[in-house]
XYZ file of C-alpha atoms in Angstrom:
344
model
C 0.000 0.000 0.000
C 2.774 2.349 0.880
C 4.488 1.767 -2.383
C 1.281 2.326 -4.385
C 0.656 5.633 -2.591
C 4.234 6.579 -3.353
C 3.689 5.841 -7.033
C 0.532 7.920 -7.051
C 2.266 10.765 -5.279
C 5.144 10.831 -7.809
C 2.848 10.828 -10.849
C 3.930 13.716 -13.117
C 1.861 16.868 -13.024
C 2.672 19.783 -15.390
C 4.141 22.718 -13.533
C 3.314 26.329 -14.309
C 6.845 26.757 -15.713
C 6.502 23.850 -18.104
C 3.097 25.112 -19.258
C 4.510 28.551 -19.992
C 7.487 26.990 -21.814
C 5.168 24.883 -23.971
C 2.979 27.880 -24.817
C 6.050 29.977 -25.640
C 7.326 27.242 -27.964
C 3.995 27.160 -29.801
C 3.937 30.953 -30.064
C 7.525 31.074 -31.382
C 6.766 28.420 -33.994
C 3.672 30.338 -35.094
C 5.605 33.599 -35.413
C 8.366 31.956 -37.466
C 5.849 30.320 -39.777
C 4.007 33.609 -40.193
C 7.225 35.466 -40.977
C 8.266 32.821 -43.491
C 4.923 33.041 -45.264
C 4.923 36.849 -45.274
C 8.507 37.349 -46.440
C 8.875 37.839 -50.176
C 11.968 36.552 -52.007
C 13.893 39.249 -53.820
C 12.437 38.193 -57.135
C 8.806 38.405 -55.978
C 8.115 41.612 -57.832
C 5.385 43.070 -59.915
C 6.459 42.165 -63.432
C 4.672 45.207 -64.713
C 7.203 47.231 -62.777
C 9.009 49.421 -63.532
C 6.125 51.272 -65.206
C 7.787 51.352 -68.606
C 5.361 53.856 -70.066
C 6.201 56.250 -67.236
C 9.917 55.637 -67.745
C 9.633 56.274 -71.470
C 7.696 59.465 -70.841
C 10.185 60.798 -68.308
C 13.424 59.635 -69.956
C 14.514 59.570 -73.582
C 17.421 57.489 -74.791
C 19.599 59.890 -76.771
C 23.060 58.329 -76.676
C 26.297 59.525 -78.201
C 28.555 57.014 -79.929
C 32.333 57.120 -80.212
C 35.247 54.786 -80.872
C 38.619 55.192 -79.162
C 41.498 52.986 -80.270
C 39.074 50.346 -81.492
C 36.915 50.426 -78.342
C 33.254 51.372 -78.803
C 31.724 53.748 -76.267
C 28.074 54.750 -75.988
C 26.941 57.185 -73.333
C 24.347 59.677 -72.203
C 24.621 62.445 -69.642
C 21.295 63.665 -68.196
C 20.652 67.240 -67.173
C 22.132 67.973 -63.725
C 23.651 64.520 -63.124
C 24.284 63.477 -59.526
C 26.545 60.484 -60.248
C 28.192 58.520 -63.049
C 27.954 54.801 -63.740
C 30.163 52.541 -65.850
C 28.361 49.395 -67.066
C 30.169 46.294 -68.353
C 28.265 43.707 -70.416
C 28.681 39.929 -70.332
C 30.278 37.597 -72.881
C 28.944 38.046 -76.415
C 27.532 41.399 -75.375
C 28.366 44.911 -76.481
C 27.603 48.496 -75.567
C 24.930 48.676 -78.296
C 22.758 46.225 -76.340
C 21.954 48.897 -73.753
C 20.472 51.437 -76.156
C 17.523 51.531 -78.549
C 18.167 51.824 -82.251
C 17.965 55.462 -83.273
C 19.421 57.936 -85.776
C 22.155 58.614 -83.208
C 22.866 54.881 -82.848
C 21.696 52.949 -85.939
C 23.485 49.767 -84.800
C 22.018 49.762 -81.308
C 19.960 46.743 -80.260
C 18.074 47.707 -77.099
C 17.848 44.360 -75.317
C 15.029 44.588 -72.768
C 16.948 44.181 -69.499
C 19.956 46.264 -70.531
C 17.882 49.195 -71.810
C 15.741 49.228 -68.657
C 18.835 49.454 -66.468
C 19.982 52.465 -68.497
C 16.536 54.094 -68.417
C 16.374 53.785 -64.656
C 19.904 55.074 -64.265
C 19.053 58.144 -66.331
C 15.813 58.656 -64.426
C 17.850 58.742 -61.221
C 20.197 61.278 -62.821
C 23.170 58.977 -63.347
C 25.383 59.760 -66.317
C 25.771 56.421 -68.107
C 28.851 55.053 -69.862
C 28.741 51.681 -71.645
C 31.842 50.212 -73.258
C 32.285 47.218 -75.567
C 34.936 44.642 -74.779
C 37.564 44.061 -77.455
C 36.884 40.326 -77.613
C 34.028 37.963 -76.877
C 34.549 38.461 -73.133
C 36.504 40.955 -71.034
C 40.220 40.451 -70.457
C 42.267 41.570 -67.477
C 45.552 42.823 -68.900
C 45.865 45.800 -71.221
C 42.104 46.027 -71.639
C 41.658 46.765 -67.947
C 44.212 49.583 -68.165
C 42.537 50.893 -71.316
C 39.062 50.980 -69.758
C 40.393 52.642 -66.626
C 41.837 55.394 -68.838
C 38.598 55.648 -70.875
C 36.424 56.036 -67.768
C 38.734 58.742 -66.394
C 38.866 60.534 -69.759
C 35.082 60.425 -70.143
C 34.499 61.763 -66.640
C 36.871 64.669 -67.214
C 35.453 65.403 -70.685
C 31.953 65.850 -69.257
C 32.982 67.693 -66.102
C 31.877 64.919 -63.758
C 35.011 64.832 -61.593
C 33.192 65.953 -58.433
C 30.467 63.317 -58.707
C 30.451 59.826 -57.217
C 31.337 57.114 -59.714
C 29.862 53.614 -59.482
C 30.118 50.479 -61.611
C 27.903 47.555 -62.582
C 29.052 44.436 -64.387
C 27.209 41.269 -65.387
C 28.801 37.841 -65.860
C 32.167 38.477 -67.569
C 31.552 42.164 -66.905
C 31.087 41.358 -63.214
C 34.509 39.735 -63.028
C 35.929 42.718 -64.899
C 34.325 45.289 -62.584
C 35.534 43.398 -59.496
C 39.108 43.611 -60.815
C 38.796 47.218 -62.008
C 37.492 48.294 -58.590
C 40.777 47.213 -57.055
C 42.630 49.811 -59.128
C 40.277 52.798 -59.420
C 38.005 54.560 -56.992
C 34.307 53.676 -57.141
C 31.816 54.755 -54.478
C 30.261 51.284 -54.717
C 29.834 48.464 -57.216
C 27.285 45.825 -58.206
C 28.464 42.430 -59.432
C 25.706 40.575 -61.253
C 25.617 36.786 -61.901
C 29.339 36.567 -61.122
C 31.395 35.999 -57.981
C 34.271 38.279 -58.930
C 37.983 37.519 -58.987
C 38.625 37.964 -55.275
C 40.653 34.769 -55.155
C 43.182 36.333 -57.553
C 43.638 39.839 -56.174
C 44.491 41.579 -52.925
C 41.595 43.361 -51.222
C 42.032 46.225 -48.780
C 39.462 47.845 -46.452
C 39.276 50.673 -49.021
C 37.714 48.349 -51.585
C 34.279 49.779 -52.532
C 31.052 48.510 -50.961
C 29.956 45.540 -53.061
C 26.526 44.135 -53.836
C 26.152 40.700 -55.413
C 23.033 40.202 -57.539
C 22.791 36.498 -58.334
C 20.507 33.583 -59.114
C 20.526 30.768 -56.516
C 19.734 28.105 -59.120
C 23.426 28.380 -59.943
C 24.399 26.747 -56.664
C 28.135 26.635 -57.351
C 28.230 30.372 -57.939
C 25.956 31.037 -54.969
C 28.310 29.139 -52.651
C 31.349 31.022 -53.966
C 29.553 34.334 -53.512
C 28.782 33.387 -49.917
C 32.442 32.609 -49.320
C 33.678 35.835 -50.902
C 31.110 37.909 -49.021
C 32.436 36.536 -45.756
C 36.034 37.167 -46.843
C 35.208 40.757 -47.827
C 33.409 41.396 -44.524
C 36.429 40.120 -42.622
C 38.556 42.648 -44.524
C 36.271 45.525 -43.595
C 34.369 45.808 -46.893
C 30.619 46.424 -46.839
C 28.725 43.733 -48.747
C 25.147 42.891 -49.613
C 23.336 40.427 -51.842
C 20.116 40.186 -53.826
C 18.849 36.755 -54.810
C 16.823 36.527 -58.016
C 14.307 33.695 -58.303
C 12.417 32.299 -61.253
C 8.948 33.506 -62.199
C 6.181 32.221 -64.480
C 5.502 33.332 -68.019
C 2.108 34.879 -68.715
C 0.391 35.516 -72.045
C 1.298 39.220 -71.849
C 4.772 39.015 -70.284
C 6.817 39.337 -73.474
C 4.551 42.125 -74.722
C 4.949 43.968 -71.407
C 8.737 43.765 -71.369
C 9.819 43.956 -75.017
C 9.108 47.215 -76.869
C 7.921 46.536 -80.404
C 6.636 43.036 -79.723
C 2.951 42.693 -80.626
C 0.594 41.569 -77.869
C -1.011 38.950 -80.100
C 2.413 37.428 -80.769
C 3.113 37.361 -77.039
C -0.087 35.376 -76.520
C 0.727 33.014 -79.405
C 4.200 32.352 -78.039
C 2.795 31.572 -74.610
C 0.320 29.132 -76.142
C 3.107 27.543 -78.211
C 5.317 27.091 -75.135
C 2.435 25.483 -73.267
C 1.575 23.226 -76.208
C 5.189 22.062 -76.584
C 5.678 21.509 -72.874
C 8.299 24.254 -72.519
C 6.441 25.566 -69.448
C 4.609 23.736 -66.670
C 1.005 24.197 -65.598
C 1.932 27.275 -63.568
C 3.844 28.871 -66.438
C 7.378 28.255 -65.159
C 10.066 27.395 -67.703
C 11.038 23.692 -67.572
C 14.563 24.470 -68.813
C 16.730 27.528 -69.328
C 15.753 29.459 -72.447
C 19.073 28.571 -74.081
C 18.329 24.854 -73.654
C 14.738 25.121 -74.868
C 14.185 24.446 -78.566
C 11.633 27.236 -78.850
C 13.122 28.794 -81.991
C 12.741 25.526 -83.917
C 9.173 25.202 -82.680
C 8.484 28.764 -83.795
C 10.024 28.052 -87.203
C 7.788 25.028 -87.653
C 4.773 27.119 -86.731
C 5.717 30.127 -88.890
C 8.865 29.957 -91.048
C 8.862 33.722 -91.553
C 9.635 34.194 -87.848
C 13.164 32.796 -88.168
C 14.492 36.229 -89.144
C 12.359 38.111 -86.629
C 14.583 40.864 -85.238
C 13.371 40.431 -81.658
C 14.401 36.780 -81.228
C 17.352 37.748 -79.002
C 15.040 39.932 -76.939
C 12.641 37.030 -76.422
C 15.554 34.734 -75.574
C 16.736 37.099 -72.858
C 13.331 37.182 -71.164
C 13.039 33.381 -71.263
C 16.480 33.079 -69.661
C 15.473 35.609 -67.034
C 12.226 33.771 -66.251
C 14.174 30.548 -65.628
C 16.623 32.560 -63.497
C 19.900 30.715 -63.853
C 22.206 33.198 -65.596
C 20.946 36.409 -67.189
C 21.154 40.183 -66.983
C 18.241 41.550 -64.929
C 16.656 44.952 -64.415
C 13.973 43.615 -62.088
C 16.110 44.367 -59.032
C 17.131 47.816 -60.289
C 15.654 49.548 -57.239
C 17.845 47.432 -54.950
C 20.906 48.171 -57.061
C 20.409 51.916 -57.377
C 19.400 52.267 -53.732
C 22.705 50.567 -52.919
C 24.582 53.020 -55.105
C 22.770 56.042 -53.650
C 23.303 54.889 -50.063
C 27.080 55.062 -50.605
C 27.305 58.367 -52.456
C 29.034 60.781 -50.092
């Protein structure tokens, strides 16, 4: 009997402390789940933004074209500029990709993401300089010295010496900008879809604040960026990152983002991609645009489209939607806010 009373007396009863702990654990879990559901990835944007009609009404692309020692330069200086930006393209790119075709630039291409970056730079009163690499991609010997001289010459020519100077480079251009920033003074830089060449160069605390804009589907690059961000922080350099995720195609997406592309064609392309299985039920690209045989499918549907002048423009938007490796203007606010926050 004594032992049975003892067993009854030692039967566990929840204490007030344990009850409070349990309730706190539930509350913490709820808060974390709520935060996770309410947080938006960096690529959860309104694809209608930036309001392109508003941009086109407030800013006109009126570039000047020049060649110096075989290097093509295209630039525009807005009225009362507050800063200057040097932009470096990726492999197979050129300065003409950033500007619409016009009497001033008859060979310009105006790829959708590149031109939107320039339009937003001009809207924010950045003087814009784009330069073509001498080869397919940027090199790091004499070409780096040449571009450093060109940027300095251009700044002095337009009386911009007292303004902050920033730089943006994508892919090969991102590697190039990371190297160039070690030898000339930028207020800050943005490295897009590239990790830079920080494993091949010394970095001092005076290295400019650096933002990495990248696409996590490229996991190898993402991991290297994480490593280099930590290394830069340890050396006293300010760093930040923006992660760009994939997004679904819609019937009007290509029409919304590519000037000159007819809305009916945008709808037809969407229907073709769905018919051929290039997109899933939600509209997401199954493969990167470069690995999708959409041009052949378009040729089979309408042979006259093979020479359509906007094929490269469409290709760029398909690559961007898949979000593995492509120039992007969708995070332009993040990039230019970064630049402006370091202009002293």
